[in-house]
Amino acid sequence: MITTGANDLGGFLRSRRERLTPAAAGIEPGVTHRRVPGLRREELAELAGVSVGYYTRLEQGADDSASAAVIDALATALRLDPAEHEHLRILAAPRRPRQSARPRARRTTLRPSVRELLAAMPGTPAIVVDRRADVLAWNRLGHALLAGHVDFDAPDTRVRPNIARMLFLDPHHRALYRDWNAKAQVTVAALHQAGARYPADPVLEQLVGRLAAGSPEFARMWARRPVRTCSYYLRELDHPVVGRVTLANETVTLPDDDQQMGLFYAPPGTPDADALTLLARTLDRHLTPETPSRKENAR
């Protein structure tokens, strides 16, 4: 069953326990045959200093009352990195009782100042997404770089473009990434972490369900429960207009809104910077100041 963060503490613990080998945990090999390469529950419980019964209840979802000390001990025993450790803390945080009628998820809004900031950077491709990977806005160059086959005004429509949906289900967008697997892993990890922070978000749950049904690759990645926190990447793209280009991708978090701005750039004087300049000139040839926007044409 595909779920987001709700009731996922046990699944995350199990995935990391099964990933950790006895040798990596410092456990001497025994003489009995092991059915799985990872740790047994009793081995992990001993390493963390908790009872086997208590750990089993945590992993089976029968007990979600783990203290901060227990969570830290489990993280140490499981050799979690800082991002995974924080994810475990979020999953183990006390939850409010579920209501019989689930609250309706609010549509994410973009502050006008952020939209103005995007427009103020015409030479830098930029995009803003929310926790569900919905595209809230992009500037002209960001749109041309990442989704020129999608209408520029699509983020303002009822069904917004979604980076995860395009990445797994849109062949045009998928073909853009020469490093598609790396981008896909980061995207799935971001959705997992959003699910942990917002376990009652029905829109996020629907997105995950549709992606899992439409993409076996997404379903496999989701089942591995990847967790990553990184704000800088090198993106290798195969763009339909300017060809192969490698760009630095900086991700800036807008904490007041739980949104992220992605910025793309290349060092001046490099072929990659020249490619961005060529893409901008291509836009200038098709959109002059006198050219009315699509919205104005639709009025």
PDB file of C-alpha atoms in Angstrom:
ATOM      1  CA  MET A   1       0.000   0.000   0.000  1.00  0.00           C
ATOM      2  CA  ILE A   2       1.300   3.434  -0.961  1.00  0.00           C
ATOM      3  CA  THR A   3       1.107   5.954   1.886  1.00  0.00           C
ATOM      4  CA  THR A   4       2.685   9.263   2.773  1.00  0.00           C
ATOM      5  CA  GLY A   5       3.938  10.148   6.249  1.00  0.00           C
ATOM      6  CA  ALA A   6       0.947   8.925   8.235  1.00  0.00           C
ATOM      7  CA  ASN A   7       1.737   5.666  10.114  1.00  0.00           C
ATOM      8  CA  ASP A   8       5.101   5.457   8.309  1.00  0.00           C
ATOM      9  CA  LEU A   9       7.417   5.313  11.323  1.00  0.00           C
ATOM     10  CA  GLY A  10       7.459   1.516  11.301  1.00  0.00           C
ATOM     11  CA  GLY A  11       8.059   1.320   7.572  1.00  0.00           C
ATOM     12  CA  PHE A  12      11.012   3.682   7.759  1.00  0.00           C
ATOM     13  CA  LEU A  13      12.550   1.797  10.681  1.00  0.00           C
ATOM     14  CA  ARG A  14      12.130  -1.507   8.882  1.00  0.00           C
ATOM     15  CA  SER A  15      13.687  -0.178   5.644  1.00  0.00           C
ATOM     16  CA  ARG A  16      16.786   1.059   7.488  1.00  0.00           C
ATOM     17  CA  ARG A  17      17.080  -2.088   9.613  1.00  0.00           C
ATOM     18  CA  GLU A  18      16.977  -4.262   6.503  1.00  0.00           C
ATOM     19  CA  ARG A  19      19.569  -2.040   4.840  1.00  0.00           C
ATOM     20  CA  LEU A  20      22.135  -2.297   7.671  1.00  0.00           C
ATOM     21  CA  THR A  21      24.284  -5.414   7.540  1.00  0.00           C
ATOM     22  CA  PRO A  22      25.626  -7.069  10.719  1.00  0.00           C
ATOM     23  CA  ALA A  23      29.188  -6.307   9.618  1.00  0.00           C
ATOM     24  CA  ALA A  24      28.379  -2.592   9.220  1.00  0.00           C
ATOM     25  CA  ALA A  25      26.760  -2.626  12.667  1.00  0.00           C
ATOM     26  CA  GLY A  26      29.810  -4.262  14.241  1.00  0.00           C
ATOM     27  CA  ILE A  27      28.078  -7.589  14.953  1.00  0.00           C
ATOM     28  CA  GLU A  28      30.216 -10.720  14.747  1.00  0.00           C
ATOM     29  CA  PRO A  29      28.953 -13.242  12.192  1.00  0.00           C
ATOM     30  CA  GLY A  30      27.090 -16.150  13.745  1.00  0.00           C
ATOM     31  CA  VAL A  31      26.938 -19.771  12.743  1.00  0.00           C
ATOM     32  CA  THR A  32      23.208 -19.775  11.968  1.00  0.00           C
ATOM     33  CA  HIS A  33      21.944 -19.076   8.485  1.00  0.00           C
ATOM     34  CA  ARG A  34      20.495 -15.586   7.944  1.00  0.00           C
ATOM     35  CA  ARG A  35      17.392 -15.346   5.780  1.00  0.00           C
ATOM     36  CA  VAL A  36      17.917 -11.625   5.098  1.00  0.00           C
ATOM     37  CA  PRO A  37      21.121  -9.556   4.804  1.00  0.00           C
ATOM     38  CA  GLY A  38      19.977  -6.877   7.254  1.00  0.00           C
ATOM     39  CA  LEU A  39      19.751  -6.861  11.034  1.00  0.00           C
ATOM     40  CA  ARG A  40      17.223  -8.876  12.977  1.00  0.00           C
ATOM     41  CA  ARG A  41      14.857  -6.970  15.229  1.00  0.00           C
ATOM     42  CA  GLU A  42      16.462  -8.360  18.339  1.00  0.00           C
ATOM     43  CA  GLU A  43      19.911  -7.285  17.144  1.00  0.00           C
ATOM     44  CA  LEU A  44      18.799  -3.730  16.524  1.00  0.00           C
ATOM     45  CA  ALA A  45      16.916  -3.597  19.842  1.00  0.00           C
ATOM     46  CA  GLU A  46      20.061  -4.662  21.673  1.00  0.00           C
ATOM     47  CA  LEU A  47      22.180  -2.061  19.871  1.00  0.00           C
ATOM     48  CA  ALA A  48      19.661   0.668  20.734  1.00  0.00           C
ATOM     49  CA  GLY A  49      19.221  -0.456  24.329  1.00  0.00           C
ATOM     50  CA  VAL A  50      15.479  -1.153  24.144  1.00  0.00           C
ATOM     51  CA  SER A  51      13.467  -4.318  24.589  1.00  0.00           C
ATOM     52  CA  VAL A  52      12.673  -6.481  21.576  1.00  0.00           C
ATOM     53  CA  GLY A  53       8.955  -6.283  22.322  1.00  0.00           C
ATOM     54  CA  TYR A  54       9.001  -2.499  22.473  1.00  0.00           C
ATOM     55  CA  TYR A  55      10.944  -2.158  19.221  1.00  0.00           C
ATOM     56  CA  THR A  56       8.642  -4.669  17.528  1.00  0.00           C
ATOM     57  CA  ARG A  57       5.614  -2.583  18.529  1.00  0.00           C
ATOM     58  CA  LEU A  58       7.255   0.514  17.057  1.00  0.00           C
ATOM     59  CA  GLU A  59       7.999  -1.221  13.788  1.00  0.00           C
ATOM     60  CA  GLN A  60       4.526  -2.723  13.545  1.00  0.00           C
ATOM     61  CA  GLY A  61       2.833   0.600  14.256  1.00  0.00           C
ATOM     62  CA  ALA A  62       1.306  -0.593  17.530  1.00  0.00           C
ATOM     63  CA  ASP A  63       3.191   2.009  19.573  1.00  0.00           C
ATOM     64  CA  ASP A  64       4.103   5.539  18.493  1.00  0.00           C
ATOM     65  CA  SER A  65       5.192   6.911  21.864  1.00  0.00           C
ATOM     66  CA  ALA A  66       8.957   6.765  21.346  1.00  0.00           C
ATOM     67  CA  SER A  67      10.840   9.351  23.377  1.00  0.00           C
ATOM     68  CA  ALA A  68      13.503  11.607  21.903  1.00  0.00           C
ATOM     69  CA  ALA A  69      16.171   9.523  23.660  1.00  0.00           C
ATOM     70  CA  VAL A  70      14.879   6.309  22.084  1.00  0.00           C
ATOM     71  CA  ILE A  71      14.709   7.894  18.637  1.00  0.00           C
ATOM     72  CA  ASP A  72      18.287   9.142  18.980  1.00  0.00           C
ATOM     73  CA  ALA A  73      19.444   5.698  20.135  1.00  0.00           C
ATOM     74  CA  LEU A  74      17.733   4.037  17.171  1.00  0.00           C
ATOM     75  CA  ALA A  75      19.242   6.560  14.778  1.00  0.00           C
ATOM     76  CA  THR A  76      22.706   5.838  16.158  1.00  0.00           C
ATOM     77  CA  ALA A  77      22.207   2.078  15.991  1.00  0.00           C
ATOM     78  CA  LEU A  78      20.897   2.322  12.422  1.00  0.00           C
ATOM     79  CA  ARG A  79      23.823   4.529  11.341  1.00  0.00           C
ATOM     80  CA  LEU A  80      21.433   7.191  10.013  1.00  0.00           C
ATOM     81  CA  ASP A  81      22.856  10.323   8.437  1.00  0.00           C
ATOM     82  CA  PRO A  82      21.659  13.738   9.727  1.00  0.00           C
ATOM     83  CA  ALA A  83      18.855  14.027   7.149  1.00  0.00           C
ATOM     84  CA  GLU A  84      17.552  10.532   7.961  1.00  0.00           C
ATOM     85  CA  HIS A  85      17.838  11.212  11.693  1.00  0.00           C
ATOM     86  CA  GLU A  86      15.719  14.360  11.368  1.00  0.00           C
ATOM     87  CA  HIS A  87      13.208  12.479   9.213  1.00  0.00           C
ATOM     88  CA  LEU A  88      12.909   9.820  11.923  1.00  0.00           C
ATOM     89  CA  ARG A  89      12.269  12.509  14.540  1.00  0.00           C
ATOM     90  CA  ILE A  90       9.478  13.979  12.410  1.00  0.00           C
ATOM     91  CA  LEU A  91       7.862  10.585  11.871  1.00  0.00           C
ATOM     92  CA  ALA A  92       7.979   9.871  15.617  1.00  0.00           C
ATOM     93  CA  ALA A  93       6.518  13.239  16.636  1.00  0.00           C
ATOM     94  CA  PRO A  94       3.134  13.039  18.397  1.00  0.00           C
ATOM     95  CA  ARG A  95       0.207  13.261  15.998  1.00  0.00           C
ATOM     96  CA  ARG A  96      -3.102  14.936  16.547  1.00  0.00           C
ATOM     97  CA  PRO A  97      -6.047  12.540  16.607  1.00  0.00           C
ATOM     98  CA  ARG A  98      -7.439  12.052  13.130  1.00  0.00           C
ATOM     99  CA  GLN A  99     -10.787  13.666  12.479  1.00  0.00           C
ATOM    100  CA  SER A 100     -13.619  11.636  11.021  1.00  0.00           C
ATOM    101  CA  ALA A 101     -13.896  14.126   8.181  1.00  0.00           C
ATOM    102  CA  ARG A 102     -10.508  14.990   6.749  1.00  0.00           C
ATOM    103  CA  PRO A 103      -9.829  18.701   6.335  1.00  0.00           C
ATOM    104  CA  ARG A 104      -9.819  19.985   2.815  1.00  0.00           C
ATOM    105  CA  ALA A 105      -6.304  20.743   1.600  1.00  0.00           C
ATOM    106  CA  ARG A 106      -5.722  24.389   0.838  1.00  0.00           C
ATOM    107  CA  ARG A 107      -4.381  25.446  -2.542  1.00  0.00           C
ATOM    108  CA  THR A 108      -0.894  26.848  -2.134  1.00  0.00           C
ATOM    109  CA  THR A 109      -0.567  30.541  -2.859  1.00  0.00           C
ATOM    110  CA  LEU A 110       2.458  32.543  -3.954  1.00  0.00           C
ATOM    111  CA  ARG A 111       3.315  35.865  -2.361  1.00  0.00           C
ATOM    112  CA  PRO A 112       3.323  38.734  -4.908  1.00  0.00           C
ATOM    113  CA  SER A 113       6.814  39.718  -3.751  1.00  0.00           C
ATOM    114  CA  VAL A 114       8.146  36.288  -4.766  1.00  0.00           C
ATOM    115  CA  ARG A 115       6.560  36.611  -8.198  1.00  0.00           C
ATOM    116  CA  GLU A 116       8.160  40.046  -8.555  1.00  0.00           C
ATOM    117  CA  LEU A 117      11.520  38.565  -7.541  1.00  0.00           C
ATOM    118  CA  LEU A 118      11.272  35.962 -10.306  1.00  0.00           C
ATOM    119  CA  ALA A 119      10.572  38.675 -12.885  1.00  0.00           C
ATOM    120  CA  ALA A 120      13.511  40.720 -11.577  1.00  0.00           C
ATOM    121  CA  MET A 121      15.942  37.936 -12.592  1.00  0.00           C
ATOM    122  CA  PRO A 122      15.352  37.702 -16.359  1.00  0.00           C
ATOM    123  CA  GLY A 123      18.845  36.326 -17.015  1.00  0.00           C
ATOM    124  CA  THR A 124      18.622  33.524 -14.441  1.00  0.00           C
ATOM    125  CA  PRO A 125      16.255  30.568 -14.938  1.00  0.00           C
ATOM    126  CA  ALA A 126      14.107  30.394 -11.811  1.00  0.00           C
ATOM    127  CA  ILE A 127      11.120  28.379 -10.606  1.00  0.00           C
ATOM    128  CA  VAL A 128       9.109  28.144  -7.362  1.00  0.00           C
ATOM    129  CA  VAL A 129       7.476  24.897  -6.195  1.00  0.00           C
ATOM    130  CA  ASP A 130       5.500  23.964  -3.099  1.00  0.00           C
ATOM    131  CA  ARG A 131       5.840  20.928  -0.840  1.00  0.00           C
ATOM    132  CA  ARG A 132       3.807  18.816  -3.301  1.00  0.00           C
ATOM    133  CA  ALA A 133       6.190  19.734  -6.164  1.00  0.00           C
ATOM    134  CA  ASP A 134       3.459  21.841  -7.791  1.00  0.00           C
ATOM    135  CA  VAL A 135       4.900  24.664  -9.893  1.00  0.00           C
ATOM    136  CA  LEU A 136       3.646  27.959  -8.445  1.00  0.00           C
ATOM    137  CA  ALA A 137       5.519  30.212 -10.873  1.00  0.00           C
ATOM    138  CA  TRP A 138       8.537  30.469 -13.112  1.00  0.00           C
ATOM    139  CA  ASN A 139      10.191  33.287 -14.979  1.00  0.00           C
ATOM    140  CA  ARG A 140      10.435  33.240 -18.764  1.00  0.00           C
ATOM    141  CA  LEU A 141      13.890  31.697 -18.855  1.00  0.00           C
ATOM    142  CA  GLY A 142      13.052  29.106 -16.194  1.00  0.00           C
ATOM    143  CA  HIS A 143       9.981  28.069 -18.162  1.00  0.00           C
ATOM    144  CA  ALA A 144      11.956  27.844 -21.404  1.00  0.00           C
ATOM    145  CA  LEU A 145      14.684  25.796 -19.728  1.00  0.00           C
ATOM    146  CA  LEU A 146      12.500  23.267 -17.906  1.00  0.00           C
ATOM    147  CA  ALA A 147       9.101  23.070 -19.604  1.00  0.00           C
ATOM    148  CA  GLY A 148       8.888  24.973 -22.854  1.00  0.00           C
ATOM    149  CA  HIS A 149       6.308  22.465 -24.102  1.00  0.00           C
ATOM    150  CA  VAL A 150       3.918  23.542 -21.312  1.00  0.00           C
ATOM    151  CA  ASP A 151       1.947  26.785 -21.437  1.00  0.00           C
ATOM    152  CA  PHE A 152       3.740  29.584 -19.555  1.00  0.00           C
ATOM    153  CA  ASP A 153       0.578  30.476 -17.616  1.00  0.00           C
ATOM    154  CA  ALA A 154      -0.083  26.869 -16.546  1.00  0.00           C
ATOM    155  CA  PRO A 155       0.896  27.514 -12.871  1.00  0.00           C
ATOM    156  CA  ASP A 156      -2.071  29.902 -12.640  1.00  0.00           C
ATOM    157  CA  THR A 157      -4.597  27.321 -13.841  1.00  0.00           C
ATOM    158  CA  ARG A 158      -6.648  24.889 -11.764  1.00  0.00           C
ATOM    159  CA  VAL A 159      -4.334  21.951 -12.516  1.00  0.00           C
ATOM    160  CA  ARG A 160      -0.793  23.208 -12.064  1.00  0.00           C
ATOM    161  CA  PRO A 161       2.271  21.567 -13.592  1.00  0.00           C
ATOM    162  CA  ASN A 162       3.891  19.238 -11.091  1.00  0.00           C
ATOM    163  CA  ILE A 163       7.608  18.468 -11.240  1.00  0.00           C
ATOM    164  CA  ALA A 164       7.201  14.895  -9.949  1.00  0.00           C
ATOM    165  CA  ARG A 165       4.326  14.152 -12.313  1.00  0.00           C
ATOM    166  CA  MET A 166       6.231  15.549 -15.295  1.00  0.00           C
ATOM    167  CA  LEU A 167       9.418  13.759 -14.288  1.00  0.00           C
ATOM    168  CA  PHE A 168       7.805  10.316 -14.176  1.00  0.00           C
ATOM    169  CA  LEU A 169       4.858  10.619 -16.574  1.00  0.00           C
ATOM    170  CA  ASP A 170       5.788  13.285 -19.161  1.00  0.00           C
ATOM    171  CA  PRO A 171       8.260  11.899 -21.735  1.00  0.00           C
ATOM    172  CA  HIS A 172       9.215  15.413 -22.912  1.00  0.00           C
ATOM    173  CA  HIS A 173      10.249  16.514 -19.427  1.00  0.00           C
ATOM    174  CA  ARG A 174      11.904  13.194 -18.633  1.00  0.00           C
ATOM    175  CA  ALA A 175      14.058  13.436 -21.758  1.00  0.00           C
ATOM    176  CA  LEU A 176      15.412  16.767 -20.529  1.00  0.00           C
ATOM    177  CA  TYR A 177      17.465  15.144 -17.754  1.00  0.00           C
ATOM    178  CA  ARG A 178      20.624  13.307 -18.679  1.00  0.00           C
ATOM    179  CA  ASP A 179      20.925  12.620 -14.930  1.00  0.00           C
ATOM    180  CA  TRP A 180      17.287  11.522 -14.696  1.00  0.00           C
ATOM    181  CA  ASN A 181      17.826   8.873 -12.020  1.00  0.00           C
ATOM    182  CA  ALA A 182      19.561  11.316  -9.671  1.00  0.00           C
ATOM    183  CA  LYS A 183      16.824  13.915 -10.190  1.00  0.00           C
ATOM    184  CA  ALA A 184      14.130  11.278  -9.653  1.00  0.00           C
ATOM    185  CA  GLN A 185      15.689  10.085  -6.382  1.00  0.00           C
ATOM    186  CA  VAL A 186      15.830  13.645  -5.022  1.00  0.00           C
ATOM    187  CA  THR A 187      12.214  14.280  -6.046  1.00  0.00           C
ATOM    188  CA  VAL A 188      10.910  11.105  -4.396  1.00  0.00           C
ATOM    189  CA  ALA A 189      12.881  11.901  -1.245  1.00  0.00           C
ATOM    190  CA  ALA A 190      11.350  15.386  -1.117  1.00  0.00           C
ATOM    191  CA  LEU A 191       7.828  13.938  -1.373  1.00  0.00           C
ATOM    192  CA  HIS A 192       8.614  11.447   1.406  1.00  0.00           C
ATOM    193  CA  GLN A 193       9.795  14.224   3.679  1.00  0.00           C
ATOM    194  CA  ALA A 194       6.748  16.341   2.845  1.00  0.00           C
ATOM    195  CA  GLY A 195       4.520  13.387   3.698  1.00  0.00           C
ATOM    196  CA  ALA A 196       6.175  13.128   7.107  1.00  0.00           C
ATOM    197  CA  ARG A 197       5.586  16.820   7.828  1.00  0.00           C
ATOM    198  CA  TYR A 198       2.012  16.830   6.495  1.00  0.00           C
ATOM    199  CA  PRO A 199       0.618  13.315   7.091  1.00  0.00           C
ATOM    200  CA  ALA A 200      -3.009  14.395   6.589  1.00  0.00           C
ATOM    201  CA  ASP A 201      -2.567  16.093   3.201  1.00  0.00           C
ATOM    202  CA  PRO A 202      -5.049  14.353   0.856  1.00  0.00           C
ATOM    203  CA  VAL A 203      -3.691  16.084  -2.263  1.00  0.00           C
ATOM    204  CA  LEU A 204      -0.206  14.791  -1.542  1.00  0.00           C
ATOM    205  CA  GLU A 205      -1.557  11.288  -0.925  1.00  0.00           C
ATOM    206  CA  GLN A 206      -3.468  11.388  -4.228  1.00  0.00           C
ATOM    207  CA  LEU A 207      -0.351  12.523  -6.082  1.00  0.00           C
ATOM    208  CA  VAL A 208       1.733   9.699  -4.627  1.00  0.00           C
ATOM    209  CA  GLY A 209      -0.967   7.165  -5.431  1.00  0.00           C
ATOM    210  CA  ARG A 210      -1.288   8.306  -9.038  1.00  0.00           C
ATOM    211  CA  LEU A 211       2.454   8.318  -9.553  1.00  0.00           C
ATOM    212  CA  ALA A 212       2.796   4.820  -8.111  1.00  0.00           C
ATOM    213  CA  ALA A 213      -0.029   3.553 -10.339  1.00  0.00           C
ATOM    214  CA  GLY A 214       1.387   5.206 -13.452  1.00  0.00           C
ATOM    215  CA  SER A 215       5.097   4.563 -12.944  1.00  0.00           C
ATOM    216  CA  PRO A 216       6.629   1.308 -11.667  1.00  0.00           C
ATOM    217  CA  GLU A 217       9.907   3.221 -11.282  1.00  0.00           C
ATOM    218  CA  PHE A 218       8.274   5.660  -8.883  1.00  0.00           C
ATOM    219  CA  ALA A 219       6.694   2.817  -6.908  1.00  0.00           C
ATOM    220  CA  ARG A 220      10.079   1.098  -6.501  1.00  0.00           C
ATOM    221  CA  MET A 221      11.813   4.316  -5.451  1.00  0.00           C
ATOM    222  CA  TRP A 222       9.030   5.187  -3.023  1.00  0.00           C
ATOM    223  CA  ALA A 223       9.244   1.762  -1.392  1.00  0.00           C
ATOM    224  CA  ARG A 224      12.936   2.353  -0.639  1.00  0.00           C
ATOM    225  CA  ARG A 225      11.971   5.490   1.370  1.00  0.00           C
ATOM    226  CA  PRO A 226      14.845   7.702   0.233  1.00  0.00           C
ATOM    227  CA  VAL A 227      15.694  10.706   2.412  1.00  0.00           C
ATOM    228  CA  ARG A 228      18.031  13.433   1.255  1.00  0.00           C
ATOM    229  CA  THR A 229      18.580  17.057   2.179  1.00  0.00           C
ATOM    230  CA  CYS A 230      20.675  19.059  -0.242  1.00  0.00           C
ATOM    231  CA  SER A 231      20.303  22.522  -1.712  1.00  0.00           C
ATOM    232  CA  TYR A 232      22.940  22.331  -4.459  1.00  0.00           C
ATOM    233  CA  TYR A 233      23.191  20.090  -7.496  1.00  0.00           C
ATOM    234  CA  LEU A 234      24.819  19.993 -10.902  1.00  0.00           C
ATOM    235  CA  ARG A 235      22.104  19.343 -13.455  1.00  0.00           C
ATOM    236  CA  GLU A 236      23.020  17.711 -16.750  1.00  0.00           C
ATOM    237  CA  LEU A 237      20.357  18.595 -19.287  1.00  0.00           C
ATOM    238  CA  ASP A 238      19.730  17.705 -22.927  1.00  0.00           C
ATOM    239  CA  HIS A 239      17.692  20.724 -23.999  1.00  0.00           C
ATOM    240  CA  PRO A 240      15.661  20.596 -27.231  1.00  0.00           C
ATOM    241  CA  VAL A 241      16.758  24.138 -28.238  1.00  0.00           C
ATOM    242  CA  VAL A 242      20.339  24.641 -26.987  1.00  0.00           C
ATOM    243  CA  GLY A 243      21.494  21.029 -26.691  1.00  0.00           C
ATOM    244  CA  ARG A 244      23.589  19.583 -23.877  1.00  0.00           C
ATOM    245  CA  VAL A 245      24.196  21.896 -20.968  1.00  0.00           C
ATOM    246  CA  THR A 246      25.406  21.470 -17.373  1.00  0.00           C
ATOM    247  CA  LEU A 247      24.059  23.996 -14.889  1.00  0.00           C
ATOM    248  CA  ALA A 248      24.447  24.573 -11.171  1.00  0.00           C
ATOM    249  CA  ASN A 249      21.081  24.277  -9.437  1.00  0.00           C
ATOM    250  CA  GLU A 250      20.738  26.141  -6.139  1.00  0.00           C
ATOM    251  CA  THR A 251      17.601  25.546  -4.077  1.00  0.00           C
ATOM    252  CA  VAL A 252      16.517  28.330  -1.732  1.00  0.00           C
ATOM    253  CA  THR A 253      13.885  27.568   0.904  1.00  0.00           C
ATOM    254  CA  LEU A 254      11.135  30.109   1.579  1.00  0.00           C
ATOM    255  CA  PRO A 255      10.432  29.011   5.173  1.00  0.00           C
ATOM    256  CA  ASP A 256       7.406  31.229   5.795  1.00  0.00           C
ATOM    257  CA  ASP A 257       5.535  29.447   3.002  1.00  0.00           C
ATOM    258  CA  ASP A 258       7.231  26.005   2.933  1.00  0.00           C
ATOM    259  CA  GLN A 259       8.130  26.640  -0.688  1.00  0.00           C
ATOM    260  CA  GLN A 260      11.380  26.358  -2.618  1.00  0.00           C
ATOM    261  CA  MET A 261      12.923  28.483  -5.325  1.00  0.00           C
ATOM    262  CA  GLY A 262      15.206  26.752  -7.784  1.00  0.00           C
ATOM    263  CA  LEU A 263      17.861  28.839  -9.538  1.00  0.00           C
ATOM    264  CA  PHE A 264      20.024  27.683 -12.457  1.00  0.00           C
ATOM    265  CA  TYR A 265      23.289  29.252 -13.568  1.00  0.00           C
ATOM    266  CA  ALA A 266      26.647  28.651 -15.217  1.00  0.00           C
ATOM    267  CA  PRO A 267      30.008  30.415 -14.730  1.00  0.00           C
ATOM    268  CA  PRO A 268      30.407  33.353 -17.150  1.00  0.00           C
ATOM    269  CA  GLY A 269      32.414  32.656 -20.258  1.00  0.00           C
ATOM    270  CA  THR A 270      31.659  28.943 -20.320  1.00  0.00           C
ATOM    271  CA  PRO A 271      29.829  27.091 -23.099  1.00  0.00           C
ATOM    272  CA  ASP A 272      27.011  26.422 -20.622  1.00  0.00           C
ATOM    273  CA  ALA A 273      26.611  30.160 -19.955  1.00  0.00           C
ATOM    274  CA  ASP A 274      26.621  30.733 -23.714  1.00  0.00           C
ATOM    275  CA  ALA A 275      23.804  28.187 -24.005  1.00  0.00           C
ATOM    276  CA  LEU A 276      21.688  30.116 -21.503  1.00  0.00           C
ATOM    277  CA  THR A 277      22.377  33.340 -23.409  1.00  0.00           C
ATOM    278  CA  LEU A 278      21.289  31.649 -26.637  1.00  0.00           C
ATOM    279  CA  LEU A 279      18.100  30.430 -24.976  1.00  0.00           C
ATOM    280  CA  ALA A 280      17.352  33.950 -23.711  1.00  0.00           C
ATOM    281  CA  ARG A 281      17.895  35.396 -27.200  1.00  0.00           C
ATOM    282  CA  THR A 282      15.552  32.800 -28.613  1.00  0.00           C
ATOM    283  CA  LEU A 283      12.905  34.025 -26.174  1.00  0.00           C
ATOM    284  CA  ASP A 284      13.568  37.652 -27.123  1.00  0.00           C
ATOM    285  CA  ARG A 285      12.894  36.859 -30.767  1.00  0.00           C
ATOM    286  CA  HIS A 286       9.498  35.378 -29.883  1.00  0.00           C
ATOM    287  CA  LEU A 287       8.394  37.768 -27.147  1.00  0.00           C
ATOM    288  CA  THR A 288       8.950  41.511 -27.468  1.00  0.00           C
ATOM    289  CA  PRO A 289       7.612  44.169 -25.059  1.00  0.00           C
ATOM    290  CA  GLU A 290       4.810  44.874 -27.514  1.00  0.00           C
ATOM    291  CA  THR A 291       3.754  41.235 -27.647  1.00  0.00           C
ATOM    292  CA  PRO A 292       0.578  40.677 -25.569  1.00  0.00           C
ATOM    293  CA  SER A 293       0.671  37.794 -23.118  1.00  0.00           C
ATOM    294  CA  ARG A 294      -1.571  34.756 -23.445  1.00  0.00           C
ATOM    295  CA  LYS A 295      -3.717  36.026 -20.596  1.00  0.00           C
ATOM    296  CA  GLU A 296      -4.303  39.321 -22.375  1.00  0.00           C
ATOM    297  CA  ASN A 297      -5.207  37.511 -25.574  1.00  0.00           C
ATOM    298  CA  ALA A 298      -7.710  35.401 -23.647  1.00  0.00           C
ATOM    299  CA  ARG A 299      -9.561  38.416 -22.227  1.00  0.00           C
TER     300      ARG A 299
END
